[in-house]
JSON list of C-alpha atoms in Angstrom, two decimals:
[
{"chain": "A", "resi": 55, "resn": "UNK", "atom": "CA", "xyz": [139.63, -100.03, 36.26]},
{"chain": "A", "resi": 56, "resn": "UNK", "atom": "CA", "xyz": [140.44, -96.34, 36.07]},
{"chain": "A", "resi": 57, "resn": "UNK", "atom": "CA", "xyz": [142.41, -94.61, 38.92]},
{"chain": "A", "resi": 58, "resn": "UNK", "atom": "CA", "xyz": [139.28, -92.80, 40.05]},
{"chain": "A", "resi": 59, "resn": "UNK", "atom": "CA", "xyz": [137.48, -96.09, 40.42]},
{"chain": "A", "resi": 60, "resn": "UNK", "atom": "CA", "xyz": [140.31, -97.75, 42.34]},
{"chain": "A", "resi": 61, "resn": "UNK", "atom": "CA", "xyz": [140.64, -94.89, 44.63]},
{"chain": "A", "resi": 62, "resn": "UNK", "atom": "CA", "xyz": [137.07, -95.27, 45.73]},
{"chain": "A", "resi": 63, "resn": "UNK", "atom": "CA", "xyz": [136.75, -99.09, 45.70]},
{"chain": "A", "resi": 64, "resn": "UNK", "atom": "CA", "xyz": [140.26, -100.32, 46.40]},
{"chain": "A", "resi": 65, "resn": "UNK", "atom": "CA", "xyz": [140.54, -102.40, 49.58]},
{"chain": "A", "resi": 66, "resn": "UNK", "atom": "CA", "xyz": [137.04, -103.69, 49.56]},
{"chain": "A", "resi": 67, "resn": "UNK", "atom": "CA", "xyz": [136.27, -107.23, 48.32]},
{"chain": "A", "resi": 68, "resn": "UNK", "atom": "CA", "xyz": [132.75, -107.80, 47.22]},
{"chain": "A", "resi": 69, "resn": "UNK", "atom": "CA", "xyz": [130.59, -109.52, 49.77]},
{"chain": "A", "resi": 70, "resn": "UNK", "atom": "CA", "xyz": [129.74, -112.89, 48.42]},
{"chain": "A", "resi": 71, "resn": "UNK", "atom": "CA", "xyz": [126.43, -113.00, 50.24]},
{"chain": "A", "resi": 72, "resn": "UNK", "atom": "CA", "xyz": [125.02, -109.53, 49.50]},
{"chain": "A", "resi": 73, "resn": "UNK", "atom": "CA", "xyz": [127.10, -108.80, 46.27]},
{"chain": "A", "resi": 74, "resn": "UNK", "atom": "CA", "xyz": [127.65, -105.27, 47.56]},
{"chain": "A", "resi": 75, "resn": "UNK", "atom": "CA", "xyz": [130.31, -103.45, 45.71]},
{"chain": "A", "resi": 76, "resn": "UNK", "atom": "CA", "xyz": [130.75, -100.65, 48.30]},
{"chain": "A", "resi": 77, "resn": "UNK", "atom": "CA", "xyz": [131.64, -101.05, 51.95]},
{"chain": "A", "resi": 78, "resn": "UNK", "atom": "CA", "xyz": [128.43, -101.38, 53.87]},
{"chain": "A", "resi": 79, "resn": "UNK", "atom": "CA", "xyz": [127.80, -99.58, 57.06]},
{"chain": "A", "resi": 80, "resn": "UNK", "atom": "CA", "xyz": [126.62, -101.93, 59.81]},
{"chain": "A", "resi": 81, "resn": "UNK", "atom": "CA", "xyz": [124.75, -99.94, 62.46]},
{"chain": "A", "resi": 82, "resn": "UNK", "atom": "CA", "xyz": [125.48, -102.34, 65.52]},
{"chain": "A", "resi": 83, "resn": "UNK", "atom": "CA", "xyz": [126.72, -101.73, 68.99]},
{"chain": "A", "resi": 84, "resn": "UNK", "atom": "CA", "xyz": [127.47, -105.36, 69.98]},
{"chain": "A", "resi": 85, "resn": "UNK", "atom": "CA", "xyz": [128.73, -108.51, 68.71]},
{"chain": "A", "resi": 86, "resn": "UNK", "atom": "CA", "xyz": [128.20, -112.12, 69.66]},
{"chain": "A", "resi": 87, "resn": "UNK", "atom": "CA", "xyz": [131.13, -114.32, 70.79]},
{"chain": "A", "resi": 88, "resn": "UNK", "atom": "CA", "xyz": [131.25, -118.11, 70.26]},
{"chain": "A", "resi": 89, "resn": "UNK", "atom": "CA", "xyz": [132.49, -118.48, 73.81]},
{"chain": "A", "resi": 90, "resn": "UNK", "atom": "CA", "xyz": [134.12, -116.53, 76.66]},
{"chain": "A", "resi": 91, "resn": "UNK", "atom": "CA", "xyz": [137.57, -117.72, 75.34]},
{"chain": "A", "resi": 92, "resn": "UNK", "atom": "CA", "xyz": [136.69, -116.54, 71.91]},
{"chain": "A", "resi": 93, "resn": "UNK", "atom": "CA", "xyz": [135.74, -113.14, 73.28]},
{"chain": "A", "resi": 94, "resn": "UNK", "atom": "CA", "xyz": [139.00, -112.87, 75.28]},
{"chain": "A", "resi": 95, "resn": "UNK", "atom": "CA", "xyz": [141.05, -113.83, 72.19]},
{"chain": "A", "resi": 96, "resn": "UNK", "atom": "CA", "xyz": [139.27, -111.15, 70.24]},
{"chain": "A", "resi": 97, "resn": "UNK", "atom": "CA", "xyz": [139.86, -108.49, 72.81]},
{"chain": "A", "resi": 98, "resn": "UNK", "atom": "CA", "xyz": [143.55, -109.59, 73.10]},
{"chain": "A", "resi": 99, "resn": "UNK", "atom": "CA", "xyz": [143.71, -109.26, 69.35]},
{"chain": "A", "resi": 100, "resn": "UNK", "atom": "CA", "xyz": [144.94, -112.69, 68.99]},
{"chain": "A", "resi": 101, "resn": "UNK", "atom": "CA", "xyz": [142.27, -113.64, 66.45]},
{"chain": "A", "resi": 102, "resn": "UNK", "atom": "CA", "xyz": [140.62, -111.44, 63.72]},
{"chain": "A", "resi": 103, "resn": "UNK", "atom": "CA", "xyz": [137.04, -110.40, 64.24]},
{"chain": "A", "resi": 104, "resn": "UNK", "atom": "CA", "xyz": [134.68, -107.65, 65.18]},
{"chain": "A", "resi": 105, "resn": "UNK", "atom": "CA", "xyz": [134.65, -106.71, 68.94]},
{"chain": "A", "resi": 106, "resn": "UNK", "atom": "CA", "xyz": [134.11, -102.95, 69.13]},
{"chain": "A", "resi": 107, "resn": "UNK", "atom": "CA", "xyz": [132.95, -100.63, 66.32]},
{"chain": "A", "resi": 108, "resn": "UNK", "atom": "CA", "xyz": [135.82, -98.21, 66.92]},
{"chain": "A", "resi": 109, "resn": "UNK", "atom": "CA", "xyz": [138.43, -100.97, 66.97]},
{"chain": "A", "resi": 110, "resn": "UNK", "atom": "CA", "xyz": [137.50, -103.70, 64.54]},
{"chain": "A", "resi": 111, "resn": "UNK", "atom": "CA", "xyz": [134.83, -103.66, 62.01]},
{"chain": "A", "resi": 112, "resn": "UNK", "atom": "CA", "xyz": [134.42, -104.10, 58.27]},
{"chain": "A", "resi": 113, "resn": "UNK", "atom": "CA", "xyz": [134.35, -100.46, 57.40]},
{"chain": "A", "resi": 114, "resn": "UNK", "atom": "CA", "xyz": [137.47, -99.73, 59.60]},
{"chain": "A", "resi": 115, "resn": "UNK", "atom": "CA", "xyz": [139.25, -102.77, 58.02]},
{"chain": "A", "resi": 116, "resn": "UNK", "atom": "CA", "xyz": [138.55, -101.47, 54.50]},
{"chain": "A", "resi": 117, "resn": "UNK", "atom": "CA", "xyz": [139.69, -98.03, 55.47]},
{"chain": "A", "resi": 118, "resn": "UNK", "atom": "CA", "xyz": [142.98, -99.36, 56.97]},
{"chain": "A", "resi": 119, "resn": "UNK", "atom": "CA", "xyz": [143.76, -101.34, 53.73]},
{"chain": "A", "resi": 120, "resn": "UNK", "atom": "CA", "xyz": [143.09, -98.21, 51.65]},
{"chain": "A", "resi": 121, "resn": "UNK", "atom": "CA", "xyz": [145.27, -96.08, 53.97]},
{"chain": "A", "resi": 122, "resn": "UNK", "atom": "CA", "xyz": [148.26, -98.53, 53.62]},
{"chain": "A", "resi": 123, "resn": "UNK", "atom": "CA", "xyz": [147.92, -98.47, 49.83]},
{"chain": "A", "resi": 124, "resn": "UNK", "atom": "CA", "xyz": [147.78, -94.71, 49.90]},
{"chain": "A", "resi": 125, "resn": "UNK", "atom": "CA", "xyz": [150.88, -94.48, 51.91]},
{"chain": "A", "resi": 126, "resn": "UNK", "atom": "CA", "xyz": [152.71, -96.65, 49.35]},
{"chain": "A", "resi": 127, "resn": "UNK", "atom": "CA", "xyz": [151.61, -94.49, 46.58]},
{"chain": "A", "resi": 128, "resn": "UNK", "atom": "CA", "xyz": [152.63, -91.29, 48.42]},
{"chain": "A", "resi": 129, "resn": "UNK", "atom": "CA", "xyz": [156.03, -92.75, 49.10]},
{"chain": "A", "resi": 130, "resn": "UNK", "atom": "CA", "xyz": [156.42, -93.53, 45.43]},
{"chain": "A", "resi": 131, "resn": "UNK", "atom": "CA", "xyz": [155.40, -89.91, 44.47]},
{"chain": "A", "resi": 132, "resn": "UNK", "atom": "CA", "xyz": [157.69, -88.48, 47.08]},
{"chain": "A", "resi": 133, "resn": "UNK", "atom": "CA", "xyz": [160.62, -90.69, 45.82]},
{"chain": "A", "resi": 134, "resn": "UNK", "atom": "CA", "xyz": [159.93, -89.59, 42.18]},
{"chain": "A", "resi": 135, "resn": "UNK", "atom": "CA", "xyz": [159.73, -85.92, 43.16]},
{"chain": "A", "resi": 136, "resn": "UNK", "atom": "CA", "xyz": [163.16, -86.31, 45.02]},
{"chain": "A", "resi": 137, "resn": "UNK", "atom": "CA", "xyz": [164.72, -88.00, 42.01]},
{"chain": "A", "resi": 138, "resn": "UNK", "atom": "CA", "xyz": [163.42, -85.25, 39.68]},
{"chain": "A", "resi": 139, "resn": "UNK", "atom": "CA", "xyz": [164.87, -82.60, 41.93]},
{"chain": "A", "resi": 140, "resn": "UNK", "atom": "CA", "xyz": [168.26, -84.29, 42.11]},
{"chain": "A", "resi": 141, "resn": "UNK", "atom": "CA", "xyz": [168.34, -84.65, 38.31]},
{"chain": "A", "resi": 142, "resn": "UNK", "atom": "CA", "xyz": [167.56, -80.89, 37.94]},
{"chain": "A", "resi": 143, "resn": "UNK", "atom": "CA", "xyz": [170.40, -80.03, 40.37]},
{"chain": "A", "resi": 144, "resn": "UNK", "atom": "CA", "xyz": [173.00, -82.10, 38.59]}
]
């Protein structure tokens, strides 16, 4: 894939059910828990899952993956720039 395509779609894995290639937006305000213990484990962040749309949901998860990848790329660019400047100085 080209860089432009990766920059848009990186971090999202195609949903096997819907075959969606873009992060879907789920307009929901509540999630069902398997049990009270399951809900407690989710809110204690002991198990992965959706609990609250501002904390854990699929679009947020994809955004976090993309942000982590972008930080690595930016560190690499910054390092390359520093090396270039050092070479220029010496």
